[in-house]
């Protein structure tokens, strides 16, 4: 399928049972069939990942919420990149703020990005400032996050790169506290400028830039239409099939 928009469901540490995970996934799969230009990627907890990957299609794919930089070996609790591929996974969220909060460093994120891209896994790299300040220091923060995460990435792997801009101050909040489309547009241009400086202008245009942080059916249209985001990364609302279907339809049809 030719898709120019992406919607990622980040289920985080939910739902509680494999049966519920399957039910939600099948509802999302049904909704995905009607979409014309949007690819959906569901990232369930690792323990449900293999079973759901067996149910994936070209329109709804399955990814992991984190990945390790080695394929195998003495790394208790980690998931190897080649294991993800062998189990039917196509995408990996890397550098989510909730993992950074647990101690994941920029150096670790860089190793994960390089390893995943080498295995042809599409990397959904999460970046975003913790807070905004009037001096614009947050822009430097975002730039550092992107340049450290992408250090050493070869241009031939860029087609497997997606950036998810997730300002930490907008994650897990109410839908009114979400970022406005116009602000997202400004950030999107800034992110493209950073990628352009690192990898060249052509690459900067081709890397999809998503927005994440308290997305709902109420704000999705503004972020896609006015923010010009190439898609969304959705947390809580991706566990509610009715709400998520609505968001999927908005992403697919917004101008
Ligand atoms: P949220 O989570 O949609 O529940 O705010 C988004 C995220 O952290 O990826």
PDB file of C-alpha atoms and ligand atoms in Angstrom:
ATOM      1  CA  UNK A   1       0.000   0.000   0.000  1.00  0.00           C
ATOM      2  CA  UNK A   2       1.257   3.488  -0.832  1.00  0.00           C
ATOM      3  CA  UNK A   3       0.844   5.491   2.334  1.00  0.00           C
ATOM      4  CA  UNK A   4       1.940   8.981   3.160  1.00  0.00           C
ATOM      5  CA  UNK A   5       0.424   9.159   6.618  1.00  0.00           C
ATOM      6  CA  UNK A   6       1.147   7.029   9.650  1.00  0.00           C
ATOM      7  CA  UNK A   7      -0.762   6.502  12.847  1.00  0.00           C
ATOM      8  CA  UNK A   8       1.012   4.736  15.690  1.00  0.00           C
ATOM      9  CA  UNK A   9      -0.795   3.159  18.637  1.00  0.00           C
ATOM     10  CA  UNK A  10       1.471   3.131  21.683  1.00  0.00           C
ATOM     11  CA  UNK A  11      -0.315   0.881  24.131  1.00  0.00           C
ATOM     12  CA  UNK A  12       2.394   1.317  26.788  1.00  0.00           C
ATOM     13  CA  UNK A  13       1.802  -1.224  29.634  1.00  0.00           C
ATOM     14  CA  UNK A  14      -1.801  -1.999  28.582  1.00  0.00           C
ATOM     15  CA  UNK A  15      -4.172  -3.856  28.272  1.00  0.00           C
ATOM     16  CA  UNK A  16      -4.061  -6.468  31.019  1.00  0.00           C
ATOM     17  CA  UNK A  17      -4.858  -9.659  29.098  1.00  0.00           C
ATOM     18  CA  UNK A  18      -3.950 -11.222  25.746  1.00  0.00           C
ATOM     19  CA  UNK A  19      -7.670 -11.650  24.992  1.00  0.00           C
ATOM     20  CA  UNK A  20      -8.333  -7.921  25.341  1.00  0.00           C
ATOM     21  CA  UNK A  21      -5.230  -7.127  23.301  1.00  0.00           C
ATOM     22  CA  UNK A  22      -6.502  -9.349  20.493  1.00  0.00           C
ATOM     23  CA  UNK A  23      -9.988  -7.828  20.585  1.00  0.00           C
ATOM     24  CA  UNK A  24      -8.666  -4.266  20.369  1.00  0.00           C
ATOM     25  CA  UNK A  25      -6.196  -5.214  17.643  1.00  0.00           C
ATOM     26  CA  UNK A  26      -8.876  -6.856  15.496  1.00  0.00           C
ATOM     27  CA  UNK A  27     -11.104  -3.785  15.827  1.00  0.00           C
ATOM     28  CA  UNK A  28      -8.202  -1.565  14.716  1.00  0.00           C
ATOM     29  CA  UNK A  29      -7.494  -3.955  11.844  1.00  0.00           C
ATOM     30  CA  UNK A  30     -11.091  -3.694  10.650  1.00  0.00           C
ATOM     31  CA  UNK A  31     -10.940   0.102  10.817  1.00  0.00           C
ATOM     32  CA  UNK A  32      -7.618   0.144   8.940  1.00  0.00           C
ATOM     33  CA  UNK A  33      -9.087  -1.638   5.919  1.00  0.00           C
ATOM     34  CA  UNK A  34     -11.069   1.434   4.888  1.00  0.00           C
ATOM     35  CA  UNK A  35      -8.149   3.853   5.036  1.00  0.00           C
ATOM     36  CA  UNK A  36      -6.779   5.100   1.741  1.00  0.00           C
ATOM     37  CA  UNK A  37      -3.484   6.789   2.538  1.00  0.00           C
ATOM     38  CA  UNK A  38      -2.690   5.850   6.118  1.00  0.00           C
ATOM     39  CA  UNK A  39      -0.604   3.020   7.516  1.00  0.00           C
ATOM     40  CA  UNK A  40      -1.404   1.986  11.094  1.00  0.00           C
ATOM     41  CA  UNK A  41       1.253   0.591  13.420  1.00  0.00           C
ATOM     42  CA  UNK A  42       0.240  -0.988  16.731  1.00  0.00           C
ATOM     43  CA  UNK A  43       2.937  -1.233  19.423  1.00  0.00           C
ATOM     44  CA  UNK A  44       1.638  -3.545  22.165  1.00  0.00           C
ATOM     45  CA  UNK A  45       3.568  -4.719  25.239  1.00  0.00           C
ATOM     46  CA  UNK A  46       6.299  -7.188  24.183  1.00  0.00           C
ATOM     47  CA  UNK A  47       4.488 -10.149  25.743  1.00  0.00           C
ATOM     48  CA  UNK A  48       1.551  -9.753  23.301  1.00  0.00           C
ATOM     49  CA  UNK A  49       3.640  -8.746  20.337  1.00  0.00           C
ATOM     50  CA  UNK A  50       4.269 -12.141  18.670  1.00  0.00           C
ATOM     51  CA  UNK A  51       0.598 -13.184  18.656  1.00  0.00           C
ATOM     52  CA  UNK A  52      -0.587  -9.848  17.282  1.00  0.00           C
ATOM     53  CA  UNK A  53       2.129  -9.785  14.630  1.00  0.00           C
ATOM     54  CA  UNK A  54       0.545 -12.947  13.201  1.00  0.00           C
ATOM     55  CA  UNK A  55      -2.655 -10.947  12.642  1.00  0.00           C
ATOM     56  CA  UNK A  56      -0.924  -8.029  10.896  1.00  0.00           C
ATOM     57  CA  UNK A  57      -1.652  -6.964   7.318  1.00  0.00           C
ATOM     58  CA  UNK A  58      -0.108  -4.445   4.924  1.00  0.00           C
ATOM     59  CA  UNK A  59      -2.411  -1.799   6.425  1.00  0.00           C
ATOM     60  CA  UNK A  60      -1.901  -2.579  10.079  1.00  0.00           C
ATOM     61  CA  UNK A  61       1.561  -3.558  11.186  1.00  0.00           C
ATOM     62  CA  UNK A  62       3.026  -4.389  14.554  1.00  0.00           C
ATOM     63  CA  UNK A  63       5.981  -2.840  16.332  1.00  0.00           C
ATOM     64  CA  UNK A  64       7.731  -2.871  19.689  1.00  0.00           C
ATOM     65  CA  UNK A  65       7.932  -0.093  22.273  1.00  0.00           C
ATOM     66  CA  UNK A  66      11.684  -0.455  22.716  1.00  0.00           C
ATOM     67  CA  UNK A  67      14.484  -2.637  21.388  1.00  0.00           C
ATOM     68  CA  UNK A  68      18.056  -3.528  22.381  1.00  0.00           C
ATOM     69  CA  UNK A  69      21.127  -2.918  20.227  1.00  0.00           C
ATOM     70  CA  UNK A  70      22.351  -6.529  20.186  1.00  0.00           C
ATOM     71  CA  UNK A  71      20.688  -9.450  18.449  1.00  0.00           C
ATOM     72  CA  UNK A  72      21.127 -11.895  21.339  1.00  0.00           C
ATOM     73  CA  UNK A  73      23.331 -12.700  24.318  1.00  0.00           C
ATOM     74  CA  UNK A  74      23.483 -12.092  28.068  1.00  0.00           C
ATOM     75  CA  UNK A  75      21.076  -9.137  28.283  1.00  0.00           C
ATOM     76  CA  UNK A  76      18.328 -10.095  30.720  1.00  0.00           C
ATOM     77  CA  UNK A  77      14.955  -8.593  29.931  1.00  0.00           C
ATOM     78  CA  UNK A  78      15.908  -7.100  26.561  1.00  0.00           C
ATOM     79  CA  UNK A  79      14.489  -7.693  23.067  1.00  0.00           C
ATOM     80  CA  UNK A  80      17.002  -8.188  20.253  1.00  0.00           C
ATOM     81  CA  UNK A  81      16.487  -6.396  16.952  1.00  0.00           C
ATOM     82  CA  UNK A  82      16.683  -9.564  14.864  1.00  0.00           C
ATOM     83  CA  UNK A  83      14.130 -11.239  17.172  1.00  0.00           C
ATOM     84  CA  UNK A  84      11.698  -8.452  16.410  1.00  0.00           C
ATOM     85  CA  UNK A  85      12.117  -9.020  12.678  1.00  0.00           C
ATOM     86  CA  UNK A  86      11.881 -12.821  13.017  1.00  0.00           C
ATOM     87  CA  UNK A  87       8.636 -12.436  14.971  1.00  0.00           C
ATOM     88  CA  UNK A  88       6.994 -10.275  12.307  1.00  0.00           C
ATOM     89  CA  UNK A  89       7.710  -6.821  13.707  1.00  0.00           C
ATOM     90  CA  UNK A  90       8.308  -3.934  11.335  1.00  0.00           C
ATOM     91  CA  UNK A  91       8.641  -0.896  13.614  1.00  0.00           C
ATOM     92  CA  UNK A  92      10.278   0.068  16.914  1.00  0.00           C
ATOM     93  CA  UNK A  93       9.530   3.066  19.082  1.00  0.00           C
ATOM     94  CA  UNK A  94      12.890   4.289  20.384  1.00  0.00           C
ATOM     95  CA  UNK A  95      13.613   6.990  22.948  1.00  0.00           C
ATOM     96  CA  UNK A  96      10.126   7.453  24.365  1.00  0.00           C
ATOM     97  CA  UNK A  97      10.182  10.007  27.177  1.00  0.00           C
ATOM     98  CA  UNK A  98       8.925   7.395  29.650  1.00  0.00           C
ATOM     99  CA  UNK A  99      12.007   5.282  28.920  1.00  0.00           C
ATOM    100  CA  UNK A 100      14.317   8.288  29.063  1.00  0.00           C
ATOM    101  CA  UNK A 101      12.786   8.994  32.461  1.00  0.00           C
ATOM    102  CA  UNK A 102      13.888   5.515  33.589  1.00  0.00           C
ATOM    103  CA  UNK A 103      17.487   6.317  32.732  1.00  0.00           C
ATOM    104  CA  UNK A 104      17.834   5.702  28.994  1.00  0.00           C
ATOM    105  CA  UNK A 105      20.639   7.964  27.775  1.00  0.00           C
ATOM    106  CA  UNK A 106      21.233   9.611  24.392  1.00  0.00           C
ATOM    107  CA  UNK A 107      24.129   7.197  23.797  1.00  0.00           C
ATOM    108  CA  UNK A 108      21.849   4.188  24.376  1.00  0.00           C
ATOM    109  CA  UNK A 109      19.203   5.651  22.075  1.00  0.00           C
ATOM    110  CA  UNK A 110      21.780   6.183  19.354  1.00  0.00           C
ATOM    111  CA  UNK A 111      22.934   2.544  19.578  1.00  0.00           C
ATOM    112  CA  UNK A 112      19.323   1.326  19.405  1.00  0.00           C
ATOM    113  CA  UNK A 113      18.576   3.512  16.379  1.00  0.00           C
ATOM    114  CA  UNK A 114      21.653   2.282  14.496  1.00  0.00           C
ATOM    115  CA  UNK A 115      20.967  -1.383  15.316  1.00  0.00           C
ATOM    116  CA  UNK A 116      17.288  -1.223  14.350  1.00  0.00           C
ATOM    117  CA  UNK A 117      17.957   0.567  11.055  1.00  0.00           C
ATOM    118  CA  UNK A 118      20.625  -2.016  10.185  1.00  0.00           C
ATOM    119  CA  UNK A 119      17.985  -4.736  10.551  1.00  0.00           C
ATOM    120  CA  UNK A 120      15.586  -2.713   8.368  1.00  0.00           C
ATOM    121  CA  UNK A 121      13.213  -2.026  11.234  1.00  0.00           C
ATOM    122  CA  UNK A 122      11.447   1.314  10.847  1.00  0.00           C
ATOM    123  CA  UNK A 123      12.518   3.476  13.763  1.00  0.00           C
ATOM    124  CA  UNK A 124       9.948   5.769  15.369  1.00  0.00           C
ATOM    125  CA  UNK A 125      12.311   8.109  17.177  1.00  0.00           C
ATOM    126  CA  UNK A 126      10.615  10.038  19.988  1.00  0.00           C
ATOM    127  CA  UNK A 127      11.926  13.473  20.825  1.00  0.00           C
ATOM    128  CA  UNK A 128      10.475  16.464  22.644  1.00  0.00           C
ATOM    129  CA  UNK A 129      11.267  19.007  25.310  1.00  0.00           C
ATOM    130  CA  UNK A 130      10.149  18.687  28.919  1.00  0.00           C
ATOM    131  CA  UNK A 131       9.027  22.291  29.125  1.00  0.00           C
ATOM    132  CA  UNK A 132       8.948  25.478  27.103  1.00  0.00           C
ATOM    133  CA  UNK A 133      10.822  28.616  28.081  1.00  0.00           C
ATOM    134  CA  UNK A 134      10.613  32.122  26.661  1.00  0.00           C
ATOM    135  CA  UNK A 135      14.278  32.173  25.665  1.00  0.00           C
ATOM    136  CA  UNK A 136      13.837  29.316  23.192  1.00  0.00           C
ATOM    137  CA  UNK A 137      16.206  26.954  25.008  1.00  0.00           C
ATOM    138  CA  UNK A 138      13.814  24.130  24.235  1.00  0.00           C
ATOM    139  CA  UNK A 139      14.787  24.406  20.569  1.00  0.00           C
ATOM    140  CA  UNK A 140      18.410  23.635  21.419  1.00  0.00           C
ATOM    141  CA  UNK A 141      17.243  20.719  23.554  1.00  0.00           C
ATOM    142  CA  UNK A 142      15.278  19.214  20.652  1.00  0.00           C
ATOM    143  CA  UNK A 143      18.197  19.761  18.285  1.00  0.00           C
ATOM    144  CA  UNK A 144      20.576  17.947  20.653  1.00  0.00           C
ATOM    145  CA  UNK A 145      18.152  15.045  21.001  1.00  0.00           C
ATOM    146  CA  UNK A 146      17.902  14.629  17.220  1.00  0.00           C
ATOM    147  CA  UNK A 147      21.607  15.000  16.492  1.00  0.00           C
ATOM    148  CA  UNK A 148      22.695  12.604  19.231  1.00  0.00           C
ATOM    149  CA  UNK A 149      20.069   9.990  18.297  1.00  0.00           C
ATOM    150  CA  UNK A 150      20.956  10.112  14.599  1.00  0.00           C
ATOM    151  CA  UNK A 151      24.751  10.355  14.918  1.00  0.00           C
ATOM    152  CA  UNK A 152      26.353   8.010  12.391  1.00  0.00           C
ATOM    153  CA  UNK A 153      23.110   7.118  10.576  1.00  0.00           C
ATOM    154  CA  UNK A 154      23.856   6.429   6.931  1.00  0.00           C
ATOM    155  CA  UNK A 155      21.698   8.099   4.316  1.00  0.00           C
ATOM    156  CA  UNK A 156      20.606   4.799   2.789  1.00  0.00           C
ATOM    157  CA  UNK A 157      18.734   3.966   5.999  1.00  0.00           C
ATOM    158  CA  UNK A 158      16.794   7.201   6.193  1.00  0.00           C
ATOM    159  CA  UNK A 159      13.787   5.729   4.367  1.00  0.00           C
ATOM    160  CA  UNK A 160      13.203   3.676   7.519  1.00  0.00           C
ATOM    161  CA  UNK A 161      13.166   6.642   9.845  1.00  0.00           C
ATOM    162  CA  UNK A 162      10.132   8.342  11.388  1.00  0.00           C
ATOM    163  CA  UNK A 163      10.355  11.178  13.916  1.00  0.00           C
ATOM    164  CA  UNK A 164       7.653  11.503  16.572  1.00  0.00           C
ATOM    165  CA  UNK A 165       7.653  14.923  18.171  1.00  0.00           C
ATOM    166  CA  UNK A 166       6.175  14.446  21.623  1.00  0.00           C
ATOM    167  CA  UNK A 167       6.534  17.434  23.939  1.00  0.00           C
ATOM    168  CA  UNK A 168       6.660  15.845  27.379  1.00  0.00           C
ATOM    169  CA  UNK A 169       4.447  18.592  28.816  1.00  0.00           C
ATOM    170  CA  UNK A 170       1.615  17.484  26.507  1.00  0.00           C
ATOM    171  CA  UNK A 171       1.746  13.717  27.191  1.00  0.00           C
ATOM    172  CA  UNK A 172      -0.949  12.176  29.377  1.00  0.00           C
ATOM    173  CA  UNK A 173      -2.822  15.459  29.724  1.00  0.00           C
ATOM    174  CA  UNK A 174      -6.327  16.564  28.801  1.00  0.00           C
ATOM    175  CA  UNK A 175      -7.120  17.154  25.154  1.00  0.00           C
ATOM    176  CA  UNK A 176      -7.302  20.916  25.789  1.00  0.00           C
ATOM    177  CA  UNK A 177      -3.666  20.975  26.876  1.00  0.00           C
ATOM    178  CA  UNK A 178      -2.449  19.468  23.632  1.00  0.00           C
ATOM    179  CA  UNK A 179      -0.267  21.456  21.296  1.00  0.00           C
ATOM    180  CA  UNK A 180      -2.003  23.674  18.756  1.00  0.00           C
ATOM    181  CA  UNK A 181      -1.666  22.915  15.053  1.00  0.00           C
ATOM    182  CA  UNK A 182       0.090  26.212  14.303  1.00  0.00           C
ATOM    183  CA  UNK A 183       2.763  25.509  16.950  1.00  0.00           C
ATOM    184  CA  UNK A 184       3.209  22.007  15.587  1.00  0.00           C
ATOM    185  CA  UNK A 185       3.806  23.435  12.133  1.00  0.00           C
ATOM    186  CA  UNK A 186       6.572  25.664  13.472  1.00  0.00           C
ATOM    187  CA  UNK A 187       8.185  22.698  15.193  1.00  0.00           C
ATOM    188  CA  UNK A 188       7.843  20.526  12.112  1.00  0.00           C
ATOM    189  CA  UNK A 189       9.744  23.078  10.004  1.00  0.00           C
ATOM    190  CA  UNK A 190      12.423  23.296  12.672  1.00  0.00           C
ATOM    191  CA  UNK A 191      12.807  19.496  12.808  1.00  0.00           C
ATOM    192  CA  UNK A 192      13.099  19.341   9.010  1.00  0.00           C
ATOM    193  CA  UNK A 193      15.780  22.047   9.138  1.00  0.00           C
ATOM    194  CA  UNK A 194      17.814  20.006  11.642  1.00  0.00           C
ATOM    195  CA  UNK A 195      17.524  16.855   9.522  1.00  0.00           C
ATOM    196  CA  UNK A 196      18.415  18.849   6.437  1.00  0.00           C
ATOM    197  CA  UNK A 197      21.598  20.119   8.100  1.00  0.00           C
ATOM    198  CA  UNK A 198      22.514  16.582   9.162  1.00  0.00           C
ATOM    199  CA  UNK A 199      21.533  14.538   6.139  1.00  0.00           C
ATOM    200  CA  UNK A 200      20.656  16.894   3.286  1.00  0.00           C
ATOM    201  CA  UNK A 201      17.522  18.620   2.073  1.00  0.00           C
ATOM    202  CA  UNK A 202      16.010  15.728   0.097  1.00  0.00           C
ATOM    203  CA  UNK A 203      16.087  13.520   3.173  1.00  0.00           C
ATOM    204  CA  UNK A 204      14.592  16.209   5.357  1.00  0.00           C
ATOM    205  CA  UNK A 205      11.490  16.328   3.161  1.00  0.00           C
ATOM    206  CA  UNK A 206      11.052  12.570   3.044  1.00  0.00           C
ATOM    207  CA  UNK A 207      11.229  11.751   6.771  1.00  0.00           C
ATOM    208  CA  UNK A 208       7.684  11.567   8.210  1.00  0.00           C
ATOM    209  CA  UNK A 209       7.244  13.760  11.283  1.00  0.00           C
ATOM    210  CA  UNK A 210       4.436  12.733  13.635  1.00  0.00           C
ATOM    211  CA  UNK A 211       2.934  14.461  16.630  1.00  0.00           C
ATOM    212  CA  UNK A 212       2.242  12.701  19.943  1.00  0.00           C
ATOM    213  CA  UNK A 213       0.836  13.863  23.290  1.00  0.00           C
ATOM    214  CA  UNK A 214      -2.839  13.728  24.344  1.00  0.00           C
ATOM    215  CA  UNK A 215      -4.156  13.203  20.836  1.00  0.00           C
ATOM    216  CA  UNK A 216      -7.916  12.699  20.589  1.00  0.00           C
ATOM    217  CA  UNK A 217     -10.656  12.934  17.980  1.00  0.00           C
ATOM    218  CA  UNK A 218     -11.095  16.561  19.073  1.00  0.00           C
ATOM    219  CA  UNK A 219      -7.595  17.785  18.261  1.00  0.00           C
ATOM    220  CA  UNK A 220      -6.405  15.387  15.535  1.00  0.00           C
ATOM    221  CA  UNK A 221      -7.711  17.453  12.640  1.00  0.00           C
ATOM    222  CA  UNK A 222      -5.976  20.653  13.800  1.00  0.00           C
ATOM    223  CA  UNK A 223      -2.644  18.854  14.216  1.00  0.00           C
ATOM    224  CA  UNK A 224      -2.784  17.206  10.805  1.00  0.00           C
ATOM    225  CA  UNK A 225      -4.530  19.994   8.871  1.00  0.00           C
ATOM    226  CA  UNK A 226      -2.911  23.092  10.398  1.00  0.00           C
ATOM    227  CA  UNK A 227       0.143  21.424  11.886  1.00  0.00           C
ATOM    228  CA  UNK A 228       0.979  19.538   8.662  1.00  0.00           C
ATOM    229  CA  UNK A 229       2.096  16.528  10.700  1.00  0.00           C
ATOM    230  CA  UNK A 230       2.482  13.335   8.653  1.00  0.00           C
ATOM    231  CA  UNK A 231       0.592  11.409  11.293  1.00  0.00           C
ATOM    232  CA  UNK A 232       0.071  10.841  14.997  1.00  0.00           C
ATOM    233  CA  UNK A 233       1.413   8.773  17.847  1.00  0.00           C
ATOM    234  CA  UNK A 234      -1.491   7.987  20.141  1.00  0.00           C
ATOM    235  CA  UNK A 235      -1.306   6.649  23.700  1.00  0.00           C
ATOM    236  CA  UNK A 236      -4.457   6.300  25.824  1.00  0.00           C
ATOM    237  CA  UNK A 237      -6.952   6.802  23.023  1.00  0.00           C
ATOM    238  CA  UNK A 238      -5.450   3.931  21.013  1.00  0.00           C
ATOM    239  CA  UNK A 239      -6.824   1.467  23.582  1.00  0.00           C
ATOM    240  CA  UNK A 240     -10.381   2.594  22.913  1.00  0.00           C
ATOM    241  CA  UNK A 241     -11.314   1.135  19.513  1.00  0.00           C
ATOM    242  CA  UNK A 242     -14.229   3.525  18.960  1.00  0.00           C
ATOM    243  CA  UNK A 243     -12.203   6.667  19.663  1.00  0.00           C
ATOM    244  CA  UNK A 244      -9.160   5.355  17.836  1.00  0.00           C
ATOM    245  CA  UNK A 245     -11.190   4.528  14.734  1.00  0.00           C
ATOM    246  CA  UNK A 246     -12.379   8.117  14.674  1.00  0.00           C
ATOM    247  CA  UNK A 247      -8.797   9.400  14.967  1.00  0.00           C
ATOM    248  CA  UNK A 248      -7.685   7.011  12.193  1.00  0.00           C
ATOM    249  CA  UNK A 249     -10.411   8.342   9.892  1.00  0.00           C
ATOM    250  CA  UNK A 250      -9.453  11.943  10.650  1.00  0.00           C
ATOM    251  CA  UNK A 251      -5.779  11.274   9.874  1.00  0.00           C
ATOM    252  CA  UNK A 252      -6.772   9.651   6.600  1.00  0.00           C
ATOM    253  CA  UNK A 253      -9.132  12.360   5.440  1.00  0.00           C
ATOM    254  CA  UNK A 254      -7.693  15.630   6.832  1.00  0.00           C
ATOM    255  CA  UNK A 255      -6.300  18.014   4.217  1.00  0.00           C
TER     256      UNK A 255
HETATM  257  P1  LIG B   1      -1.003   9.997  25.366  1.00  0.00           P
HETATM  258  O1  LIG B   1       0.429   9.310  25.182  1.00  0.00           O
HETATM  259  O2  LIG B   1      -1.655  10.009  23.999  1.00  0.00           O
HETATM  260  O3  LIG B   1      -1.716   9.143  26.333  1.00  0.00           O
HETATM  261  O4  LIG B   1      -0.741  11.392  25.878  1.00  0.00           O
HETATM  262  C1  LIG B   1       1.221   9.608  24.096  1.00  0.00           C
HETATM  263  C2  LIG B   1       2.595   8.998  24.225  1.00  0.00           C
HETATM  264  O5  LIG B   1       3.212   9.065  25.312  1.00  0.00           O
HETATM  265  O6  LIG B   1       3.115   8.393  23.286  1.00  0.00           O
END
